[in-house]
């Protein structure tokens, strides 16, 4: 089965934390998907030192006029179950393999998309921030892709942020989610 990643999962070091097996950059296959766009609106409860806030992370939403850059990683059912812990507030959706416009896959893709309205940030929400360290994770990953078109597909992601950026280190307030996303699966 195949997983489509569009945010921190394009970063090899970040993705690796959710896998027991060793991943290489070659395991992250750059693709273009039609009918979706990347947006800043996925809410997660996070903690910066003593301050608990609503963190805003990347999400995807349908947009028939858009093309979305991301990566595909081949995964097992066990790996999917671990990823569900990491992406706990996202729903598993199916992206048709025919919506991948630059590669061929023998089955549809799975992606994580926030669909629960209570977990979607809205402009004007108080105590709601985009963690700068998360932005750094995604931007750092782009240095590892040779395809200028792929990198260019992320440009508007890093302009006109809809929420205030917040500096500093953070953790997810859910301990299981934090372990999978931050500490990793390896003992």
Coordinates of C-alpha atoms in Angstrom, one line a residue:
X1 CA 0.0 0.0 0.0
X2 CA 1.1 3.6 -0.6
X3 CA 1.1 6.6 1.7
X4 CA 1.0 10.2 0.3
X5 CA 2.8 12.7 2.5
X6 CA 2.6 16.5 2.0
X7 CA 4.1 18.1 5.1
X8 CA 6.6 16.7 7.6
X9 CA 6.5 13.3 6.0
X10 CA 8.5 14.8 3.0
X11 CA 11.4 15.1 5.5
X12 CA 13.3 11.9 5.7
X13 CA 14.4 12.4 9.4
X14 CA 10.9 13.2 10.4
X15 CA 9.3 10.3 8.5
X16 CA 11.9 7.9 9.8
X17 CA 10.7 8.4 13.4
X18 CA 7.4 6.6 12.5
X19 CA 9.1 3.6 10.9
X20 CA 11.0 0.7 12.5
X21 CA 12.8 -0.1 9.2
X22 CA 15.5 2.3 7.8
X23 CA 14.2 4.6 5.2
X24 CA 16.3 6.3 2.5
X25 CA 15.6 9.4 0.5
X26 CA 14.8 7.1 -2.4
X27 CA 11.8 5.7 -0.4
X28 CA 10.2 9.2 -0.6
X29 CA 9.0 9.3 -4.2
X30 CA 8.1 12.9 -5.4
X31 CA 4.6 13.0 -7.0
X32 CA 2.0 15.4 -8.2
X33 CA -1.6 14.8 -7.3
X34 CA -4.5 16.6 -9.0
X35 CA -7.6 17.8 -7.2
X36 CA -6.0 18.8 -3.8
X37 CA -4.2 21.8 -2.3
X38 CA -2.0 22.2 0.8
X39 CA -3.5 24.5 3.6
X40 CA -2.6 25.7 7.1
X41 CA -5.5 24.5 9.2
X42 CA -4.9 21.2 11.0
X43 CA -5.2 21.8 14.8
X44 CA -3.1 19.9 17.3
X45 CA -2.7 20.5 21.0
X46 CA 0.9 21.4 21.6
X47 CA 3.0 22.7 24.5
X48 CA 5.8 25.4 24.3
X49 CA 7.7 25.2 27.6
X50 CA 4.9 26.2 30.1
X51 CA 2.4 27.3 27.5
X52 CA -0.2 25.0 26.0
X53 CA -1.5 26.3 22.7
X54 CA -3.3 25.2 19.5
X55 CA -0.7 24.4 17.0
X56 CA -1.6 24.7 13.3
X57 CA 0.0 22.2 10.9
X58 CA -0.3 21.5 7.2
X59 CA -3.4 19.8 5.9
X60 CA -4.9 19.1 2.5
X61 CA -8.3 19.9 1.1
X62 CA -10.0 19.2 -2.2
X63 CA -9.6 21.8 -4.9
X64 CA -10.4 20.5 -8.4
X65 CA -8.2 23.3 -9.9
X66 CA -5.1 22.5 -8.0
X67 CA -2.1 20.2 -8.3
X68 CA -0.4 19.2 -5.1
X69 CA 3.3 18.2 -4.7
X70 CA 4.2 15.5 -2.1
X71 CA 5.8 12.2 -1.7
X72 CA 4.7 8.6 -1.8
X73 CA 6.1 6.0 0.6
X74 CA 5.3 2.3 0.2
X75 CA 4.0 1.1 3.6
X76 CA 2.8 -2.0 5.4
X77 CA -0.5 -2.4 7.4
X78 CA 1.6 -2.3 10.6
X79 CA 3.3 0.9 9.5
X80 CA -0.1 2.5 8.7
X81 CA -1.3 1.7 12.2
X82 CA 1.8 3.4 13.7
X83 CA 1.3 6.4 11.4
X84 CA -2.3 6.7 12.6
X85 CA -1.0 7.3 16.1
X86 CA 1.3 10.1 14.8
X87 CA -1.5 11.6 12.7
X88 CA -4.2 11.1 15.3
X89 CA -6.4 14.0 14.4
X90 CA -6.3 13.4 10.7
X91 CA -8.7 11.0 8.9
X92 CA -7.4 8.4 6.5
X93 CA -8.6 9.2 3.0
X94 CA -8.1 7.5 -0.3
X95 CA -6.5 9.3 -3.3
X96 CA -7.1 7.5 -6.6
X97 CA -4.0 6.3 -8.3
X98 CA -5.4 7.9 -11.4
X99 CA -5.1 11.3 -9.7
X100 CA -1.3 10.9 -9.6
X101 CA -0.2 12.7 -12.8
X102 CA 3.5 12.0 -13.0
X103 CA 3.9 8.4 -11.8
X104 CA 2.0 5.1 -12.0
X105 CA 1.0 3.1 -9.0
X106 CA -0.8 -0.2 -9.0
X107 CA -3.2 0.8 -6.2
X108 CA -4.7 3.9 -4.7
X109 CA -2.9 6.0 -2.1
X110 CA -3.7 6.7 1.5
X111 CA -3.3 10.2 2.9
X112 CA -4.0 11.8 6.2
X113 CA -6.4 14.8 6.0
X114 CA -8.1 16.7 8.8
X115 CA -11.8 16.4 8.2
X116 CA -13.2 16.9 11.7
X117 CA -14.5 20.5 11.8
X118 CA -13.5 20.8 15.5
X119 CA -9.8 20.1 14.5
X120 CA -9.7 22.7 11.7
X121 CA -8.3 26.1 12.6
X122 CA -10.2 29.2 11.6
X123 CA -8.8 32.7 11.0
X124 CA -9.2 34.6 14.2
X125 CA -8.9 31.6 16.6
X126 CA -7.2 32.7 19.8
X127 CA -4.1 31.0 21.3
X128 CA -3.5 29.4 17.8
X129 CA 0.0 29.4 16.2
X130 CA 2.0 27.8 13.5
X131 CA 5.2 26.4 15.1
X132 CA 8.3 27.8 13.4
X133 CA 10.1 24.6 14.0
X134 CA 7.5 22.7 12.0
X135 CA 8.0 25.1 9.1
X136 CA 11.8 24.4 9.4
X137 CA 11.2 20.6 9.2
X138 CA 9.4 21.0 5.9
X139 CA 11.8 23.6 4.4
X140 CA 14.8 21.6 5.4
X141 CA 13.4 18.6 3.6
X142 CA 13.1 20.5 0.3
X143 CA 16.9 20.7 0.2
X144 CA 17.0 17.0 -0.5
X145 CA 14.9 17.1 -3.7
X146 CA 16.6 17.8 -7.0
X147 CA 13.4 18.5 -8.9
X148 CA 13.0 22.3 -9.0
X149 CA 9.4 21.9 -10.0
X150 CA 8.7 19.9 -6.9
X151 CA 10.3 22.5 -4.6
X152 CA 8.5 25.3 -6.4
X153 CA 5.2 23.5 -5.7
X154 CA 5.8 24.3 -2.0
X155 CA 6.5 28.1 -2.5
X156 CA 3.1 29.4 -1.6
X157 CA 3.0 27.2 1.5
X158 CA 5.6 29.6 3.0
X159 CA 4.0 32.9 2.2
X160 CA 1.1 34.8 3.7
X161 CA 0.7 32.5 6.8
X162 CA -2.9 32.6 8.1
X163 CA -1.8 32.4 11.7
X164 CA 1.0 33.9 13.9
X165 CA 4.3 32.0 13.8
X166 CA 5.6 30.9 17.2
X167 CA 9.3 30.4 18.0
X168 CA 10.7 27.7 20.3
X169 CA 10.5 24.0 20.8
X170 CA 7.2 22.2 21.3
X171 CA 5.8 18.8 22.1
X172 CA 2.5 17.3 21.4
X173 CA 0.4 17.1 24.5
X174 CA -0.8 13.6 23.7
X175 CA 2.1 11.4 25.0
X176 CA 1.5 8.6 22.5
X177 CA 1.4 11.0 19.5
X178 CA 4.5 12.8 20.9
X179 CA 6.4 9.5 21.1
X180 CA 5.7 8.4 17.6
X181 CA 6.1 11.9 16.0
X182 CA 9.1 13.2 18.0
X183 CA 10.9 10.4 19.8
X184 CA 10.6 7.7 17.1
X185 CA 9.9 4.0 17.0
X186 CA 13.4 2.7 17.4
X187 CA 14.4 1.6 20.9

